[in-house]
XYZ file of C-alpha atoms in Angstrom:
620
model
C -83.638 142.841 102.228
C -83.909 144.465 105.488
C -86.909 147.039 105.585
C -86.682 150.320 106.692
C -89.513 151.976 109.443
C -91.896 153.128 106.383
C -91.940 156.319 108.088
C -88.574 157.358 107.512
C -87.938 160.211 104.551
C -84.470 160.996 102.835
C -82.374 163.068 101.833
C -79.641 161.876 99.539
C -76.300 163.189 98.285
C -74.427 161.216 95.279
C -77.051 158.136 94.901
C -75.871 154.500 96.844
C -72.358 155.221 94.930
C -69.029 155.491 97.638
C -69.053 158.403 99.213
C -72.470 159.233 99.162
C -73.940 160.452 102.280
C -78.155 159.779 103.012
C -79.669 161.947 106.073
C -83.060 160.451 107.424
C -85.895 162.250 108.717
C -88.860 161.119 109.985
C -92.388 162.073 109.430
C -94.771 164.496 110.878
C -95.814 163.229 114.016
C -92.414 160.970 114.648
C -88.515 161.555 115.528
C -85.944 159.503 115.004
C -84.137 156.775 116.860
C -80.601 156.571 116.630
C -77.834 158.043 113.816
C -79.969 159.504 110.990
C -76.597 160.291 108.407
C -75.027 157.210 106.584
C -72.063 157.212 104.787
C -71.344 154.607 101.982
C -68.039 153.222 102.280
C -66.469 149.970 101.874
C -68.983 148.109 100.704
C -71.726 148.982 103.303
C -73.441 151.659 104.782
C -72.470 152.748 108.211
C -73.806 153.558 110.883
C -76.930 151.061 111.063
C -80.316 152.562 110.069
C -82.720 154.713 111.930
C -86.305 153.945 113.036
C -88.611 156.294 113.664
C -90.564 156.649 117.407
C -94.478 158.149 117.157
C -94.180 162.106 119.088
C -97.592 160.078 120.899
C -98.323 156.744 120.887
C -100.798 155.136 118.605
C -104.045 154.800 120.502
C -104.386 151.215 118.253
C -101.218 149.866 119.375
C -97.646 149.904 118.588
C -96.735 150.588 114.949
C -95.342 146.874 113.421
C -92.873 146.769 110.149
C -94.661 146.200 106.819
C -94.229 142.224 106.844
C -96.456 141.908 110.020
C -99.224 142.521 108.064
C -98.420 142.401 104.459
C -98.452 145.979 103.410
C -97.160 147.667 100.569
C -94.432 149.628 100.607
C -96.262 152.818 100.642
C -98.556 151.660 103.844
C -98.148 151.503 107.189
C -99.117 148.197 109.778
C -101.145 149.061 112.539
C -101.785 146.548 115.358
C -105.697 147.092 116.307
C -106.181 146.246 119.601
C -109.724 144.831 119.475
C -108.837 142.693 115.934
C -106.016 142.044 113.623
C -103.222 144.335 112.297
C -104.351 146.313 109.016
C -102.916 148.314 106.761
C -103.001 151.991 106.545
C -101.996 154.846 104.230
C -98.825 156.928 105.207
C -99.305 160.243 104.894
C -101.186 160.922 101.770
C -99.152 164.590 100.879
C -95.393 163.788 100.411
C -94.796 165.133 97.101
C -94.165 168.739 96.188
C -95.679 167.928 92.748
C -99.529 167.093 93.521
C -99.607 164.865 90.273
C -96.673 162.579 91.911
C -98.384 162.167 95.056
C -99.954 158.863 96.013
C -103.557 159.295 97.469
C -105.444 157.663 99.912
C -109.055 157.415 99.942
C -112.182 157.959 101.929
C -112.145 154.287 102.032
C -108.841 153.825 103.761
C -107.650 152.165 100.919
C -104.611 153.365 98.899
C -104.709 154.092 95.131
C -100.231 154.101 94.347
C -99.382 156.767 92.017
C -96.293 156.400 93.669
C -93.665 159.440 92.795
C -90.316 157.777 92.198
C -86.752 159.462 93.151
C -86.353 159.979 89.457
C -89.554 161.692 88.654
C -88.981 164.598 90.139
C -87.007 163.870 93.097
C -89.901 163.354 95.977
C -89.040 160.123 97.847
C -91.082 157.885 98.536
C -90.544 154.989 101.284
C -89.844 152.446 98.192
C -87.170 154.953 97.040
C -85.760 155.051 100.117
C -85.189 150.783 99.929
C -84.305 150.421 96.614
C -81.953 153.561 96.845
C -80.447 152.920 100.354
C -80.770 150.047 101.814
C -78.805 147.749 99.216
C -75.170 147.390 99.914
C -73.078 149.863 98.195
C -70.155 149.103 95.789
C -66.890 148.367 96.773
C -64.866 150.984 94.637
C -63.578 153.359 97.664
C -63.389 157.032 96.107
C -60.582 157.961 98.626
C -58.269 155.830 96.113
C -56.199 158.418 94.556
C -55.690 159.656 91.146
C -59.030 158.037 89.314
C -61.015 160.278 87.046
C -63.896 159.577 84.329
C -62.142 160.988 82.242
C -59.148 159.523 82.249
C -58.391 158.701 78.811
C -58.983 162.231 77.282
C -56.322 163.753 75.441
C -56.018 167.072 73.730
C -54.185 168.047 70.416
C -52.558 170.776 69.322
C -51.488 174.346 70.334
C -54.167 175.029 72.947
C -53.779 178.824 73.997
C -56.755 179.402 76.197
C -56.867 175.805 77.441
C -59.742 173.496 77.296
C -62.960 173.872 79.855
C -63.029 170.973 82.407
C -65.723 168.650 82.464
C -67.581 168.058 85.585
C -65.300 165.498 87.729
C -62.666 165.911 85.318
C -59.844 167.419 87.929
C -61.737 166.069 90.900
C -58.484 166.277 93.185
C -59.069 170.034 91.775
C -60.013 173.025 94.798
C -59.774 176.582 94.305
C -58.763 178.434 97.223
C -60.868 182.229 98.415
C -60.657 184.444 100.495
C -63.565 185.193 102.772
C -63.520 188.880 103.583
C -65.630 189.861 107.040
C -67.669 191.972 105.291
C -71.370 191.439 104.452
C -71.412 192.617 101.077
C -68.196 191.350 100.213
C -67.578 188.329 97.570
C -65.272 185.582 98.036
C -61.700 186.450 96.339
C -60.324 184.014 94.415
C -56.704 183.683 94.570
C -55.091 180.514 93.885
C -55.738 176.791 93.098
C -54.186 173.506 95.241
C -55.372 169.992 95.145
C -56.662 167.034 97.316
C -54.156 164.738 98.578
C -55.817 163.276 101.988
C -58.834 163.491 103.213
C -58.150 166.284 105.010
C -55.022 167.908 103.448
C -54.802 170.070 100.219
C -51.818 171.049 98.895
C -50.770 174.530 97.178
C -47.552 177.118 96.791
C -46.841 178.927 99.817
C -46.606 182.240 97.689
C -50.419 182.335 97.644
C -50.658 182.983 101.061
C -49.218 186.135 101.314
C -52.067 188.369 101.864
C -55.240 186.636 103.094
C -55.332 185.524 106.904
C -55.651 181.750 107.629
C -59.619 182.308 109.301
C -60.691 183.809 106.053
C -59.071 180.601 103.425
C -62.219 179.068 102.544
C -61.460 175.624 100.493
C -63.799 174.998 97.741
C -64.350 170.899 96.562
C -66.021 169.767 93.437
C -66.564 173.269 92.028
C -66.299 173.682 87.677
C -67.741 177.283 87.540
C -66.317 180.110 90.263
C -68.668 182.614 88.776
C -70.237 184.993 91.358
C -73.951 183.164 90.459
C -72.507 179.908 90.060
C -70.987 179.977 93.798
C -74.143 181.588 95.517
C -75.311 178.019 94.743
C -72.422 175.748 95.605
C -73.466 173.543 98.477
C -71.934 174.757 101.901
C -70.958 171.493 102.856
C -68.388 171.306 100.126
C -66.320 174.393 101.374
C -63.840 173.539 103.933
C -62.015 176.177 106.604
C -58.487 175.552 108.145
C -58.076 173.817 110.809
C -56.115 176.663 113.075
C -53.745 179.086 113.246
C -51.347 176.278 112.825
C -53.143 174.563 109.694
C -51.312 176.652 107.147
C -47.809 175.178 106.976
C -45.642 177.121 104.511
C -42.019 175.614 103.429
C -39.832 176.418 106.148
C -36.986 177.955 103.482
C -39.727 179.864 101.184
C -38.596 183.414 100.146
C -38.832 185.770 97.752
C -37.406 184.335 95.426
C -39.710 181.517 95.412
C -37.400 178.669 96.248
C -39.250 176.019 97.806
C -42.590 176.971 97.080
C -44.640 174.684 98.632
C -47.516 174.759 101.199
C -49.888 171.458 102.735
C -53.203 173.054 104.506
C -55.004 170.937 107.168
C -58.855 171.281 106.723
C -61.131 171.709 109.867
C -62.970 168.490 108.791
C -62.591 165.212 106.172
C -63.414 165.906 102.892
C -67.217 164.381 101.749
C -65.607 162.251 98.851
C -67.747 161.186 95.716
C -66.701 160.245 91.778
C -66.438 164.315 91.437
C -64.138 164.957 94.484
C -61.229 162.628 95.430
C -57.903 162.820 96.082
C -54.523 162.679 93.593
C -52.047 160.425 93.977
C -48.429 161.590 95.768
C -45.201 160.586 93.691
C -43.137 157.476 96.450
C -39.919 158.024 97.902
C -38.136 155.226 95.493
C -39.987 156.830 92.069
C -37.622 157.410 89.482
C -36.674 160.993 88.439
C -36.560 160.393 84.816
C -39.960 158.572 85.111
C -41.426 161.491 86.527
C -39.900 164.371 84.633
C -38.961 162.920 81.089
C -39.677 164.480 77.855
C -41.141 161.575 76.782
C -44.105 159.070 77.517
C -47.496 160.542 78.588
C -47.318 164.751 78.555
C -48.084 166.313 82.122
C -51.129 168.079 82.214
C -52.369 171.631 84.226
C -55.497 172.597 85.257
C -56.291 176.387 87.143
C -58.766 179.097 87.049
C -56.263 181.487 85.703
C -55.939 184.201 82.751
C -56.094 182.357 79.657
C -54.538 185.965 77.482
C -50.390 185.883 77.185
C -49.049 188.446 78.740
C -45.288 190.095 78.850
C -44.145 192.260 81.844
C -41.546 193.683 79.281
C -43.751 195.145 77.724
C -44.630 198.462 78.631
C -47.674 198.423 77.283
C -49.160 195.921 79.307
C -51.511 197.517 82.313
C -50.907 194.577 84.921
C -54.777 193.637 84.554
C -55.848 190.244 83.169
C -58.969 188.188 84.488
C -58.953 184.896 85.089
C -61.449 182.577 83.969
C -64.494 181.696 85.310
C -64.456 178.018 83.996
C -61.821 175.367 84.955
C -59.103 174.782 82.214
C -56.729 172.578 81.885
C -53.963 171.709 79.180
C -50.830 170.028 78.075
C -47.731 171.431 79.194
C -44.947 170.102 77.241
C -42.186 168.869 79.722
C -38.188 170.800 78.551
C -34.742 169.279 79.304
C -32.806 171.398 82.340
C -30.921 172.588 79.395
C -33.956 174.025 77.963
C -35.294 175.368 80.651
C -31.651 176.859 81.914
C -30.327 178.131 78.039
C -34.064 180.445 78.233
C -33.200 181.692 81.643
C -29.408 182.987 80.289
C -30.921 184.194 77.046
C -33.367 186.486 79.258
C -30.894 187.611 81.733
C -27.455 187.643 79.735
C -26.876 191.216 81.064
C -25.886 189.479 84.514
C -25.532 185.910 83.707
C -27.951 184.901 86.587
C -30.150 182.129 86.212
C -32.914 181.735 88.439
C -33.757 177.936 87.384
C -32.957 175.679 89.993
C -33.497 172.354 88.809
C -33.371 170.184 92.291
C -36.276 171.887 93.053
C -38.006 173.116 90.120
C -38.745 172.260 86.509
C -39.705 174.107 83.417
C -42.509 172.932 80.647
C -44.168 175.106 77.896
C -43.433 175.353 74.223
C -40.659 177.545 72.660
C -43.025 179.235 71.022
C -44.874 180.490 73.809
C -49.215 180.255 73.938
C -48.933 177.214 75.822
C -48.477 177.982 79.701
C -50.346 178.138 83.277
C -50.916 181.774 84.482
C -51.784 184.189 86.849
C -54.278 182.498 89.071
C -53.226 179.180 88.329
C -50.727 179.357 91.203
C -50.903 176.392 93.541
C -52.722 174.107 91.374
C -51.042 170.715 90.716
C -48.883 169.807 87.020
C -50.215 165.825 86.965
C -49.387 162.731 84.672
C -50.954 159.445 84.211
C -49.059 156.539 85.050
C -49.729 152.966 84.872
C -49.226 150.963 88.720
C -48.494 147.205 89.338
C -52.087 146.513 89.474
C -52.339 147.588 85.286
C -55.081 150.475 86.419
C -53.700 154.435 85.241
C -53.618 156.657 88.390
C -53.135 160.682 88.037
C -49.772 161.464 90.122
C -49.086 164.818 90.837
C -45.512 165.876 89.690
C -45.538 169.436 90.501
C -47.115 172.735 91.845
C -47.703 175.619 89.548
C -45.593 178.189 90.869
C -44.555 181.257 88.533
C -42.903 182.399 84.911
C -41.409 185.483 83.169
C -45.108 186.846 82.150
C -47.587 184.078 80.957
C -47.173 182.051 77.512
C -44.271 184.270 76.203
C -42.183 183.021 73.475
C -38.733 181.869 74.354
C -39.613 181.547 78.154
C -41.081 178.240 80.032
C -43.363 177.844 83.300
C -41.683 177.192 86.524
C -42.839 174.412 88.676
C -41.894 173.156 92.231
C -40.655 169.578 92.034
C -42.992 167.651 94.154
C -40.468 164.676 94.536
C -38.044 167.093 96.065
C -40.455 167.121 98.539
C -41.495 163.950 99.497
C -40.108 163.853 102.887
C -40.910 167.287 103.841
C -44.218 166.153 103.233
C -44.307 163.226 104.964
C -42.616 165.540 107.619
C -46.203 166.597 108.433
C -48.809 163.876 106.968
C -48.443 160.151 107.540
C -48.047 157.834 104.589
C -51.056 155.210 105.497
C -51.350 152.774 102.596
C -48.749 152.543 99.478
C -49.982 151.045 96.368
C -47.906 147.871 95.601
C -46.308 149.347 92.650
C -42.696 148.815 90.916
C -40.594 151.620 91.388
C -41.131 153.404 88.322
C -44.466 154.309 88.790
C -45.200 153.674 92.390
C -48.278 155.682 93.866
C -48.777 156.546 97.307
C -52.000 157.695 99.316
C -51.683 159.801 102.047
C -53.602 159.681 105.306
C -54.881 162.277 107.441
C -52.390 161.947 110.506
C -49.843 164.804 111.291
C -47.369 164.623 113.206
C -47.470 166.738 116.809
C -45.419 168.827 119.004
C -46.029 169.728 122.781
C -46.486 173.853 122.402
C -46.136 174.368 125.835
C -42.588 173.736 125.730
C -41.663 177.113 126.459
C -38.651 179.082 124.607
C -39.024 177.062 121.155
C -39.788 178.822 118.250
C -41.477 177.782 115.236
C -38.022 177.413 112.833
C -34.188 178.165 112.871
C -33.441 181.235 110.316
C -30.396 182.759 109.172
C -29.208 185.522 111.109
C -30.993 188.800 109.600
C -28.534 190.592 107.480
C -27.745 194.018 109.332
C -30.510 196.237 109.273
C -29.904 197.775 112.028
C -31.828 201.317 112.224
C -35.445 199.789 111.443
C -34.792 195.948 112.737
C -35.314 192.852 110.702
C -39.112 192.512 109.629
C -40.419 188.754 111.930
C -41.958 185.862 109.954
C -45.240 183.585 111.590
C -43.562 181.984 114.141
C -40.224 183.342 114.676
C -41.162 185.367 117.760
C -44.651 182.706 119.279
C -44.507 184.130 122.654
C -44.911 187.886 121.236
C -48.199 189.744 122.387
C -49.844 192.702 121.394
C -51.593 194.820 124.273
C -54.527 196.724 122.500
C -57.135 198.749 124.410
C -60.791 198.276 122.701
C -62.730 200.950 124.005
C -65.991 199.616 122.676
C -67.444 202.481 120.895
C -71.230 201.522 119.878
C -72.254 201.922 116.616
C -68.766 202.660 115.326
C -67.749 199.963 112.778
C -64.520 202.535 112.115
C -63.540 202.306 115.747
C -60.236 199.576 116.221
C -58.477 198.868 119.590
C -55.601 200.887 120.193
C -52.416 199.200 120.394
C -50.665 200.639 123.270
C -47.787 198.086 124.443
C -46.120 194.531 124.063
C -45.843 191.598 125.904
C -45.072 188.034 126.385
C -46.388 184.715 127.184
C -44.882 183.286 129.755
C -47.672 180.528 130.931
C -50.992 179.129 129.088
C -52.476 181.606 130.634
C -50.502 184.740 132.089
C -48.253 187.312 130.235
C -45.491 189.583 131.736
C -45.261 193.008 130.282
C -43.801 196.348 131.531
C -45.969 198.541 134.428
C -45.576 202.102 133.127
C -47.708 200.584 130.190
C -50.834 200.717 132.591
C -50.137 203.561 134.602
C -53.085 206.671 134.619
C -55.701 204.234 134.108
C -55.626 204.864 130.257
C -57.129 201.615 129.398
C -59.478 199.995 132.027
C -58.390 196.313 132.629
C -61.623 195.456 131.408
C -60.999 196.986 127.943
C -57.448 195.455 127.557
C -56.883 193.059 125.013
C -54.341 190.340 124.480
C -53.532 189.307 120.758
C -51.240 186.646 120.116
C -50.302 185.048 117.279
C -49.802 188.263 115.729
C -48.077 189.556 112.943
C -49.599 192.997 111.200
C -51.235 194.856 113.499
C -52.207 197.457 110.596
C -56.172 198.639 110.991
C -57.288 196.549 108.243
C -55.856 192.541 109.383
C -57.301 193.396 112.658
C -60.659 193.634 111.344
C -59.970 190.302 109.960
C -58.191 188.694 113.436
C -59.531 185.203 113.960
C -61.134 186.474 117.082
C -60.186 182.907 119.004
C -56.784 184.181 119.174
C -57.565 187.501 121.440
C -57.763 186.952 125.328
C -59.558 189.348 128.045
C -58.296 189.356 131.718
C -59.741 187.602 134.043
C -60.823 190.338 136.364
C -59.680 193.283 138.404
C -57.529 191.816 140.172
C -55.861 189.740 136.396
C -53.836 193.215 136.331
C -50.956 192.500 138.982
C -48.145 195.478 138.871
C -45.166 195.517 141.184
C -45.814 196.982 144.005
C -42.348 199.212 144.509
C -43.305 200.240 141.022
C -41.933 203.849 140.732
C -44.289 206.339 138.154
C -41.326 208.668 137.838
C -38.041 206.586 137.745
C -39.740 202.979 136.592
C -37.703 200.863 139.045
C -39.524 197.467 139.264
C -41.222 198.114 135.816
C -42.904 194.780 135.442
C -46.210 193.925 136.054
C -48.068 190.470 135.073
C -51.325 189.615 133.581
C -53.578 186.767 133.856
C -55.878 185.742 131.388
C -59.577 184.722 131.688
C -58.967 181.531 129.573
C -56.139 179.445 128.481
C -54.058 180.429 125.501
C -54.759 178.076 122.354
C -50.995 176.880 121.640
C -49.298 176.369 118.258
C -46.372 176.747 116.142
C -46.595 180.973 116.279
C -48.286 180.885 120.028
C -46.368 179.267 122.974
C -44.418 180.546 125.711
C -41.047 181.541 126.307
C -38.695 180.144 128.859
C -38.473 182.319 132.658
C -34.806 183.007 134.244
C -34.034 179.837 136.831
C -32.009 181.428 139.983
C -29.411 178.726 139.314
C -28.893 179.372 135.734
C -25.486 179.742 134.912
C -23.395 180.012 131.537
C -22.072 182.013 128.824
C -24.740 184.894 128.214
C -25.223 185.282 124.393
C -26.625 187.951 122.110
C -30.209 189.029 122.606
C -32.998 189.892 120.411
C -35.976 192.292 120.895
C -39.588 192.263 119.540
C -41.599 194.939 119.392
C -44.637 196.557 117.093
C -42.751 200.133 117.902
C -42.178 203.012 114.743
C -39.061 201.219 113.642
């Protein structure tokens, strides 16, 4: 075994199991030389340990490794420069518990009453070698859909569900919203799951009403209490990776068709035997494999209400809190017929059945009690399924995505059917490995690669739509990225001390280069709004008082002096001929699929001129 500079300390998260991170620090009086954070993963612990430098050199000579001169563990060798190297005490206080520390005497001797790691959690330089410095095991926890708990089953009509046991679910996240408020709490508002190490995925109809800056992603969490968060470790909550990170179903609407979501994380997931990902259903996997009635029963795990509830009934106040413990039950899987014959039943007055079973399916029990809920949304409907290599893997089969009410009788849960969506998946995360599997129950991991698009291809937007049916007196309302090159001209006046003070919207705009919009003169005219108050927002959709407060701040540009504010210069006040003026910005635009430019007029254009759309934020 290699020994570590004696005068390293540690800090250790998850033990010398994959996954497991150790930082090193070094004692009073030293600093460290080279990487002090190690990661365990395959097999070995990377990047190569730390030593530790003296702040001042030793007046007795250089400080030698503990076989120079036979120390123990818990001493240090010091090379004497008028005799040989001895032995001397490492700092005598290292434990917070006085009983655990070792002690070194008058003498210069060293009487061990060594505290160990599992005494009380003080480490100890002998910790740190039999802990660390080993080679860790092999078992890699980004292999998906492994749980220690994989063989539990539950019986019977489960209403409520069943708590989760710690590292149950560990694909499990629940999503929050982080308001930008100091005494606000974290709202919870939907579940998703770990499927890369850096992609989670969820329904898109959770993210109707909290901006992408404010999703925080929570990892390895049982309890979303308000005490039990206060103490979840920081380093296990994850923000979005940009404006651009959130990346709804291109053909989601209202009436929930395709309701599926992927979010890119601003960093890899820290993966241990409590947090790794689930396994993604292959291209080849066979339908009736995946969605039978029979075999092992899909399971369901969420936050959400765990009372039934009827929107029928008029007696029912809308209110129902979800649960502070993770749940999870069986969900019976139904035949389409099933799940179609309850839809007609419901809505014989029109004959309309909103089951669509290429995309969806149903599961619950006829008589009702058994079902996901409100705040289950987004979470993933999972079955175990044997691979090629004989091991059972979790495979996600579907997203939790709505129901008539919650556990009523005669009505079934509606899912999105994750093997619908394979390649739209793929569309935006690389497959990296596939498990060698037969095609029935074939497993594959997915990597953290997306695929990329230059944004500063001007005149693109983010997706083709439908035409908007005719609305013609108020305009059709825009969706993220329909309109990228869209800016909103606000004037922020800077009021001190006035948290109720928000810029003033006052005109449009658009990008036309990384860094300049083109907007209309008049809109500056009278010196309203000093240049040096103007304020560019792009990527914007809502400009309503309250979203602004919560405007990822990254994605508002100043202009880049007096002389950024460029009007015409035949601009007439009275009769607005030349009414343009241009704007350049004091930094480059951040591009992505709802900010990039749009294309400028060549002189040698030519062609058919088409139908034109405009944008504005105007009264409608």
């Amino acid at each position: 075994m290699t020994h570590l500079d004696p005068n390293l300390r540690l800090t250790i998260n998850g033990g010398n199991s994959p996954g497991s991170v150790v930082i090193f620090t070094c004692q009073s009086g030293f600093h460290p030389v080279g990487e002090t954070r190690l990661t365990c993963e395959g097999g070995s612990w990377s990047p190569s340990f730390p030593t530790c430098a003296a702040d001042v050199p030793d007046d007795t000579g250089p400080l030698l490794g503990p076989d120079d001169c036979n120390c123990e563990l818990w001493e240090r060798c010091v090379a004497n420069s008028n005799g040989p190297s001895t032995c001397h005490c490492i700092h005598p206080r290292q434990c917070d518990d006085v009983g655990q520390e070792q002690y070194c005497g008058s003498d210069g001797r060293t009487y061990p009453s060594i505290c160990r790691m599992k005494a009380g959690g003080c480490l100890l330089d002998l910790d740190i070698q039999v802990v660390s410095n080993g080679p860790c095991p092999e078992n890699d926890y980004a292999a998906c859909g492994y749980s220690e708990y994989a063989e539990q089953r539950i019986f019977g009509r489960i209403s409520g569900g069943t708590d989760a046991a710690e590292g149950q679910w560990p694909w499990q996240v629940a999503l929050f919203c982080h308001r930008n408020c100091t005494r606000c709490e974290p709202r919870f508002f939907c579940g998703g799951s770990l499927i890369a190490r850096n992609w989670v995925l969820s329904a898109a109809h959770c993210f109707e009403r909290c901006p992408w800056s404010a999703i925080r992603v929570y990892t390895g969490i049982r309890n979303k209490s308000r005490s039990a968060l206060r103490l979840v470790d920081p380093a296990l909550v994850y923000t979005l990776d940009g404006d651009d990170a959130l990346i709804k179903h291109e053909a989601f609407n209202s009436d929930l068709d395709n309701d599926i979501a992927v979010l890119r994380l601003s960093r890899d997931v820290m993966l241990s035997s409590g947090i790794r990902p689930i396994c993604m259903p292959k291209l080849a996997m066979k339908e009736r494999t995946l969605y039978s009635p029979h075999g092992e029963p899909p399971y369901v795990a969420g936050w959400g209400t765990t009372q039934p509830y009827d929107y029928g009934n008029l007696c029912f106040d809308g209110y129902r809190p979800t649960s502070s413990l993770l749940k999870f039950l069986i969900v019976p899987m139904r035949t389409d017929r099933e799940c179609r014959d309850s839809f007609i039943n419901h809505y014989e007055c029109t004959g309309v059945s909103f089951y669509k079973p290429a995309i969806a399916f149903c599961a619950g029990v006829p008589e009702g009690g058994l079902d996901a809920c409100k705040g289950d949304s987004g979470g993933p409907v999972m079955r175990q399924m044997t691979v090629a290599d004989g091991s059972k893997r979790w495979v996600q089969i579907g997203i939790v995505s709505w129901g008539e009410g919650c556990a009523v009788e005669g009505r079934y849960g509606i899912y999105t059917r994750l093997s619908a969506y394979t390649d739209w998946i793929e569309s935006h995360i690389e497959f990296s490995t596939t498990e060698h599997a037969t095609d029935q129950d074939s497993t594959t991991v997915l990597s953290t690669e997306s695929k990329t698009e230059d944004y500063s291809l001007c005149g693109r937007n983010g997706k083709l739509r439908h035409q908007p049916y005719s609305r013609i007196a108020g305009g059709s309302f825009a969706e993220h990225g329909d309109w990228p090159w869209q800016v909103a001209l606000f004037c922020d006046l800077g009021i001190a001390g006035c948290y109720e003070c928000v810029p003033r919207f006052f005109c449009g705009g658009s990008l036309i280069a990384r860094n300049w919009v083109l907007s209309a003169a008049h809109c500056f005219r009278g010196n309203r709004c000093p240049w040096s108050d103007i304020r560019v927002y792009t990527g914007i959709l809502d400009k309503s008082t309250n979203l602004l407060r919560e405007f990822d701040p990254s994605l508002v540009y100043n202009l880049d002096g007096e002389d950024a504010l460029i009007k015409h210069e035949e601009y007439n006040d009275r009769s607005l001929d030349n009414d343009i003026a241009l704007l350049r910005l004091s930094r480059n635009a951040t591009l992505s699929p709802n900010v990039r430019p749009i294309c400028m007029p060549q002189p040698t254009m030519q062609g058919e001129v088409t139908p034109y759309c405009t944008c504005n934020y105007g009264s409608g």
